[in-house]
Amino acid sequence: MRNCCAWEWSQSGSTKPGGTDMSGATSKSMKVLFRADSSVDLGAGHVMRCLTLAAALRDKGCAVSFICRDLPGNISANVEAAGYPVFRVPVEVNPAPDTPFALDVPADVARTAEILRQEQGVDWLVIDHYGVDDSWEVPLRPLVGKIMVIDDVANRRHDCDLLLDQNLYENMESRYDGLVPENCMKFLGPRYALLRDEFVQARRSLRERDGSVKRVLITFGGGDASNETAKALEAWRMVGRNDIAVEVVVGGANPHREQLQQLCAELPNVSFHCNVNNMAQMMSEADLAIGAGGSTTWERCFLGLPSITLIVADNQAATTKAVGVQGATLNMGWYEDVNATGLAETIRRVLSDPKALQEMTVRGFALMGDAASTGAALVAQTLCDTSLKGAGISAK
């Protein structure tokens, strides 16, 4: 690691002139730079879905790197371990302490501009950040070829060439009207969900789900600041079904992981896992999931895994409700309104209704569309098509 102006650059993905970097691309490849953050409060979802798209781009020979703030509990080390250079940006004073994603926009623009000038010739700047809008994008546009935005809240204007919202909403087709340029290509809906290739492979060999439950998967994402995992474990203790295996998965940024590991050790037939790299396999082997909304919703639906979902963040609310209405999950609502006793009652009810679980599988498949590919492959192909002949046509 060495100091580079106002940031630190991990040399794990450094490139020698004419050589090949750890992202698998030559120095003459199309350059893609991601701007996303992770932390205990933000969770890991934004960076994780960017990593999925990054892998699809790397498979096509692109040179990929990341800009991430050094927030507490970030997963930048995971990004580096995957072989991508990371520009680590020091954490400035948060202009809105009650809003974890808030940015000092002028300072962040200045640091990003320095990195872009150093990198020279970035073809695509991909942004997955609730603190970024057109006030951040406009001054940086002269320094990049094109801009892509990944969003799911539709609450601010963007100056972008491509927008991806992989979630499900009642007004999905019109919710970005007036928020993006008229010639912006829009990829909307779960069929464009950024799922890793391992999920495609798992879907191809997926067993038939008969509604019986022999294995339960509990996972609430990379952070789980409110410790919903402990609530789910307490509910499972109340259920008392020791004949059913339970797999508990937490992220490395989970501040409660030592407590949770101890809780799992005290419960029969319950296993604890941290930072797994085989989530598709674990979802394929599970018969029921208990977890949060967010990107993992589409992983579960793609594999037909029935689920009980709690909403743990504002950006999960509308989509989780819509998926519940479609019958692809059992939505219990906001986490603070759900206690262990209520969750235990729901689990008992679900375990006794195999037909309802089978129906959830069918509804999940219906939402996700074609099982032959994922949104990551489709979006990566679009980014690699430098002429973007389809620009201005919504991909619906």
Tab-separated table of N, CA and C in Angstrom, residues 226-296:
chain	number	residue	atom	x	y	z
A	226	SER	N	-28.817	-4.480	13.697
A	226	SER	CA	-29.865	-4.661	14.712
A	226	SER	C	-29.936	-6.093	15.237
A	227	ASN	N	-29.063	-6.953	14.753
A	227	ASN	CA	-28.943	-8.335	15.230
A	227	ASN	C	-30.234	-9.140	15.072
A	228	GLU	N	-30.774	-9.082	13.851
A	228	GLU	CA	-31.955	-9.895	13.551
A	228	GLU	C	-31.620	-11.387	13.564
A	229	THR	N	-30.359	-11.723	13.340
A	229	THR	CA	-29.958	-13.132	13.382
A	229	THR	C	-30.213	-13.725	14.761
A	230	ALA	N	-29.874	-12.970	15.815
A	230	ALA	CA	-30.122	-13.455	17.180
A	230	ALA	C	-31.619	-13.636	17.422
A	231	LYS	N	-32.428	-12.710	16.891
A	231	LYS	CA	-33.883	-12.832	17.029
A	231	LYS	C	-34.382	-14.106	16.351
A	232	ALA	N	-33.853	-14.381	15.154
A	232	ALA	CA	-34.268	-15.581	14.425
A	232	ALA	C	-33.838	-16.844	15.163
A	233	LEU	N	-32.664	-16.822	15.773
A	233	LEU	CA	-32.210	-17.993	16.539
A	233	LEU	C	-33.068	-18.213	17.778
A	234	GLU	N	-33.466	-17.140	18.427
A	234	GLU	CA	-34.350	-17.277	19.581
A	234	GLU	C	-35.711	-17.835	19.142
A	235	ALA	N	-36.203	-17.362	18.007
A	235	ALA	CA	-37.457	-17.899	17.483
A	235	ALA	C	-37.318	-19.382	17.174
A	236	TRP	N	-36.190	-19.771	16.587
A	236	TRP	CA	-35.993	-21.183	16.252
A	236	TRP	C	-35.918	-22.039	17.515
A	237	ARG	N	-35.310	-21.489	18.570
A	237	ARG	CA	-35.280	-22.217	19.846
A	237	ARG	C	-36.698	-22.468	20.340
A	238	MET	N	-37.585	-21.490	20.181
A	238	MET	CA	-38.979	-21.643	20.587
A	238	MET	C	-39.696	-22.695	19.745
A	239	VAL	N	-39.361	-22.755	18.464
A	239	VAL	CA	-40.000	-23.734	17.574
A	239	VAL	C	-39.666	-25.150	18.012
A	240	GLY	N	-38.421	-25.370	18.412
A	240	GLY	CA	-38.041	-26.650	18.997
A	240	GLY	C	-37.964	-27.821	18.032
A	241	ARG	N	-37.716	-27.556	16.764
A	241	ARG	CA	-37.607	-28.631	15.779
A	241	ARG	C	-36.139	-29.032	15.603
A	242	ASN	N	-35.631	-29.801	16.551
A	242	ASN	CA	-34.223	-30.201	16.505
A	242	ASN	C	-33.920	-31.205	15.407
A	243	ASP	N	-34.966	-31.742	14.774
A	243	ASP	CA	-34.759	-32.682	13.672
A	243	ASP	C	-34.399	-31.968	12.368
A	244	ILE	N	-34.593	-30.655	12.333
A	244	ILE	CA	-34.302	-29.865	11.133
A	244	ILE	C	-32.954	-29.175	11.299
A	245	ALA	N	-32.086	-29.310	10.303
A	245	ALA	CA	-30.777	-28.656	10.339
A	245	ALA	C	-30.921	-27.168	10.026
A	246	VAL	N	-30.145	-26.344	10.705
A	246	VAL	CA	-30.166	-24.898	10.497
A	246	VAL	C	-28.750	-24.419	10.188
A	247	GLU	N	-28.628	-23.654	9.101
A	247	GLU	CA	-27.343	-23.052	8.725
A	247	GLU	C	-27.465	-21.544	8.927
A	248	VAL	N	-26.595	-20.979	9.749
A	248	VAL	CA	-26.587	-19.551	10.029
A	248	VAL	C	-25.370	-18.934	9.351
A	249	VAL	N	-25.607	-17.921	8.499
A	249	VAL	CA	-24.526	-17.281	7.758
A	249	VAL	C	-24.477	-15.796	8.118
A	250	VAL	N	-23.293	-15.321	8.526
A	250	VAL	CA	-23.099	-13.893	8.807
A	250	VAL	C	-21.905	-13.389	8.005
A	251	GLY	N	-21.850	-12.071	7.835
A	251	GLY	CA	-20.728	-11.450	7.136
A	251	GLY	C	-19.625	-11.078	8.104
A	252	GLY	N	-18.454	-10.829	7.560
A	252	GLY	CA	-17.318	-10.458	8.388
A	252	GLY	C	-17.512	-9.138	9.106
A	253	ALA	N	-18.416	-8.279	8.582
A	253	ALA	CA	-18.666	-6.981	9.209
A	253	ALA	C	-19.714	-7.062	10.312
A	254	ASN	N	-20.263	-8.237	10.578
A	254	ASN	CA	-21.299	-8.379	11.605
A	254	ASN	C	-20.682	-8.135	12.983
A	255	PRO	N	-21.145	-7.114	13.703
A	255	PRO	CA	-20.545	-6.802	15.002
A	255	PRO	C	-20.916	-7.789	16.101
A	256	HIS	N	-21.849	-8.699	15.814
A	256	HIS	CA	-22.344	-9.641	16.824
A	256	HIS	C	-21.861	-11.071	16.568
A	257	ARG	N	-20.902	-11.252	15.671
A	257	ARG	CA	-20.601	-12.609	15.207
A	257	ARG	C	-20.117	-13.542	16.313
A	258	GLU	N	-19.357	-13.019	17.288
A	258	GLU	CA	-18.903	-13.894	18.373
A	258	GLU	C	-20.074	-14.369	19.221
A	259	GLN	N	-20.995	-13.458	19.528
A	259	GLN	CA	-22.199	-13.837	20.280
A	259	GLN	C	-23.024	-14.853	19.496
A	260	LEU	N	-23.158	-14.633	18.197
A	260	LEU	CA	-23.966	-15.530	17.368
A	260	LEU	C	-23.322	-16.905	17.252
A	261	GLN	N	-22.011	-16.933	17.155
A	261	GLN	CA	-21.322	-18.222	17.104
A	261	GLN	C	-21.583	-19.012	18.378
A	262	GLN	N	-21.595	-18.313	19.524
A	262	GLN	CA	-21.873	-18.982	20.787
A	262	GLN	C	-23.322	-19.463	20.847
A	263	LEU	N	-24.255	-18.633	20.369
A	263	LEU	CA	-25.661	-19.039	20.351
A	263	LEU	C	-25.864	-20.294	19.508
A	264	CYS	N	-25.207	-20.329	18.360
A	264	CYS	CA	-25.337	-21.493	17.482
A	264	CYS	C	-24.785	-22.750	18.149
A	265	ALA	N	-23.700	-22.592	18.886
A	265	ALA	CA	-23.086	-23.743	19.565
A	265	ALA	C	-23.993	-24.302	20.648
A	266	GLU	N	-24.858	-23.461	21.183
A	266	GLU	CA	-25.750	-23.895	22.263
A	266	GLU	C	-27.014	-24.561	21.757
A	267	LEU	N	-27.308	-24.433	20.467
A	267	LEU	CA	-28.534	-24.992	19.906
A	267	LEU	C	-28.232	-26.271	19.125
A	268	PRO	N	-29.022	-27.310	19.322
A	268	PRO	CA	-28.773	-28.568	18.606
A	268	PRO	C	-29.038	-28.452	17.113
A	269	ASN	N	-28.162	-29.052	16.326
A	269	ASN	CA	-28.319	-29.144	14.866
A	269	ASN	C	-28.280	-27.775	14.178
A	270	VAL	N	-27.566	-26.822	14.795
A	270	VAL	CA	-27.417	-25.482	14.227
A	270	VAL	C	-25.937	-25.228	13.956
A	271	SER	N	-25.608	-24.817	12.735
A	271	SER	CA	-24.219	-24.573	12.334
A	271	SER	C	-24.004	-23.098	12.035
A	272	PHE	N	-22.818	-22.596	12.368
A	272	PHE	CA	-22.459	-21.189	12.181
A	272	PHE	C	-21.444	-21.062	11.050
A	273	HIS	N	-21.661	-20.067	10.151
A	273	HIS	CA	-20.742	-19.818	9.040
A	273	HIS	C	-20.504	-18.319	8.925
A	274	CYS	N	-19.279	-17.926	8.589
A	274	CYS	CA	-18.944	-16.517	8.397
A	274	CYS	C	-18.223	-16.345	7.062
A	275	ASN	N	-18.671	-15.368	6.277
A	275	ASN	CA	-18.036	-15.059	4.987
A	275	ASN	C	-17.954	-16.283	4.069
A	276	VAL	N	-19.083	-16.868	3.760
A	276	VAL	CA	-19.092	-18.047	2.900
A	276	VAL	C	-18.914	-17.642	1.440
A	277	ASN	N	-18.396	-18.548	0.642
A	277	ASN	CA	-18.256	-18.305	-0.803
A	277	ASN	C	-19.056	-19.318	-1.614
A	278	ASN	N	-19.998	-19.983	-0.954
A	278	ASN	CA	-20.830	-20.973	-1.641
A	278	ASN	C	-22.314	-20.763	-1.334
A	279	MET	N	-22.735	-19.497	-1.378
A	279	MET	CA	-24.117	-19.193	-1.006
A	279	MET	C	-25.127	-19.857	-1.933
A	280	ALA	N	-24.825	-19.950	-3.221
A	280	ALA	CA	-25.754	-20.594	-4.149
A	280	ALA	C	-25.974	-22.050	-3.754
A	281	GLN	N	-24.910	-22.738	-3.387
A	281	GLN	CA	-25.036	-24.125	-2.943
A	281	GLN	C	-25.864	-24.224	-1.674
A	282	MET	N	-25.616	-23.306	-0.724
A	282	MET	CA	-26.351	-23.352	0.537
A	282	MET	C	-27.834	-23.074	0.316
A	283	MET	N	-28.151	-22.156	-0.604
A	283	MET	CA	-29.556	-21.887	-0.903
A	283	MET	C	-30.201	-23.058	-1.623
A	284	SER	N	-29.442	-23.714	-2.471
A	284	SER	CA	-29.981	-24.874	-3.193
A	284	SER	C	-30.305	-26.005	-2.229
A	285	GLU	N	-29.477	-26.169	-1.219
A	285	GLU	CA	-29.660	-27.269	-0.266
A	285	GLU	C	-30.711	-26.960	0.788
A	286	ALA	N	-31.008	-25.672	0.997
A	286	ALA	CA	-31.998	-25.283	2.000
A	286	ALA	C	-33.417	-25.459	1.460
A	287	ASP	N	-34.360	-25.604	2.375
A	287	ASP	CA	-35.778	-25.739	2.030
A	287	ASP	C	-36.584	-24.514	2.450
A	288	LEU	N	-35.987	-23.684	3.317
A	288	LEU	CA	-36.640	-22.473	3.799
A	288	LEU	C	-35.545	-21.495	4.229
A	289	ALA	N	-35.736	-20.222	3.898
A	289	ALA	CA	-34.800	-19.181	4.325
A	289	ALA	C	-35.511	-18.194	5.232
A	290	ILE	N	-34.767	-17.668	6.205
A	290	ILE	CA	-35.241	-16.586	7.059
A	290	ILE	C	-34.201	-15.484	6.942
A	291	GLY	N	-34.636	-14.293	6.476
A	291	GLY	CA	-33.629	-13.259	6.265
A	291	GLY	C	-34.236	-11.913	5.946
A	292	ALA	N	-33.355	-11.009	5.528
A	292	ALA	CA	-33.752	-9.647	5.199
A	292	ALA	C	-34.121	-9.543	3.727
A	293	GLY	N	-34.688	-8.374	3.364
A	293	GLY	CA	-34.926	-8.080	1.968
A	293	GLY	C	-33.611	-7.678	1.318
A	294	GLY	N	-33.695	-6.980	0.193
A	294	GLY	CA	-32.479	-6.575	-0.494
A	294	GLY	C	-32.107	-7.520	-1.620
A	295	SER	N	-30.848	-7.453	-2.052
A	295	SER	CA	-30.397	-8.215	-3.217
A	295	SER	C	-30.562	-9.714	-3.047
A	296	THR	N	-30.436	-10.188	-1.805
A	296	THR	CA	-30.557	-11.632	-1.581
A	296	THR	C	-31.953	-12.145	-1.901
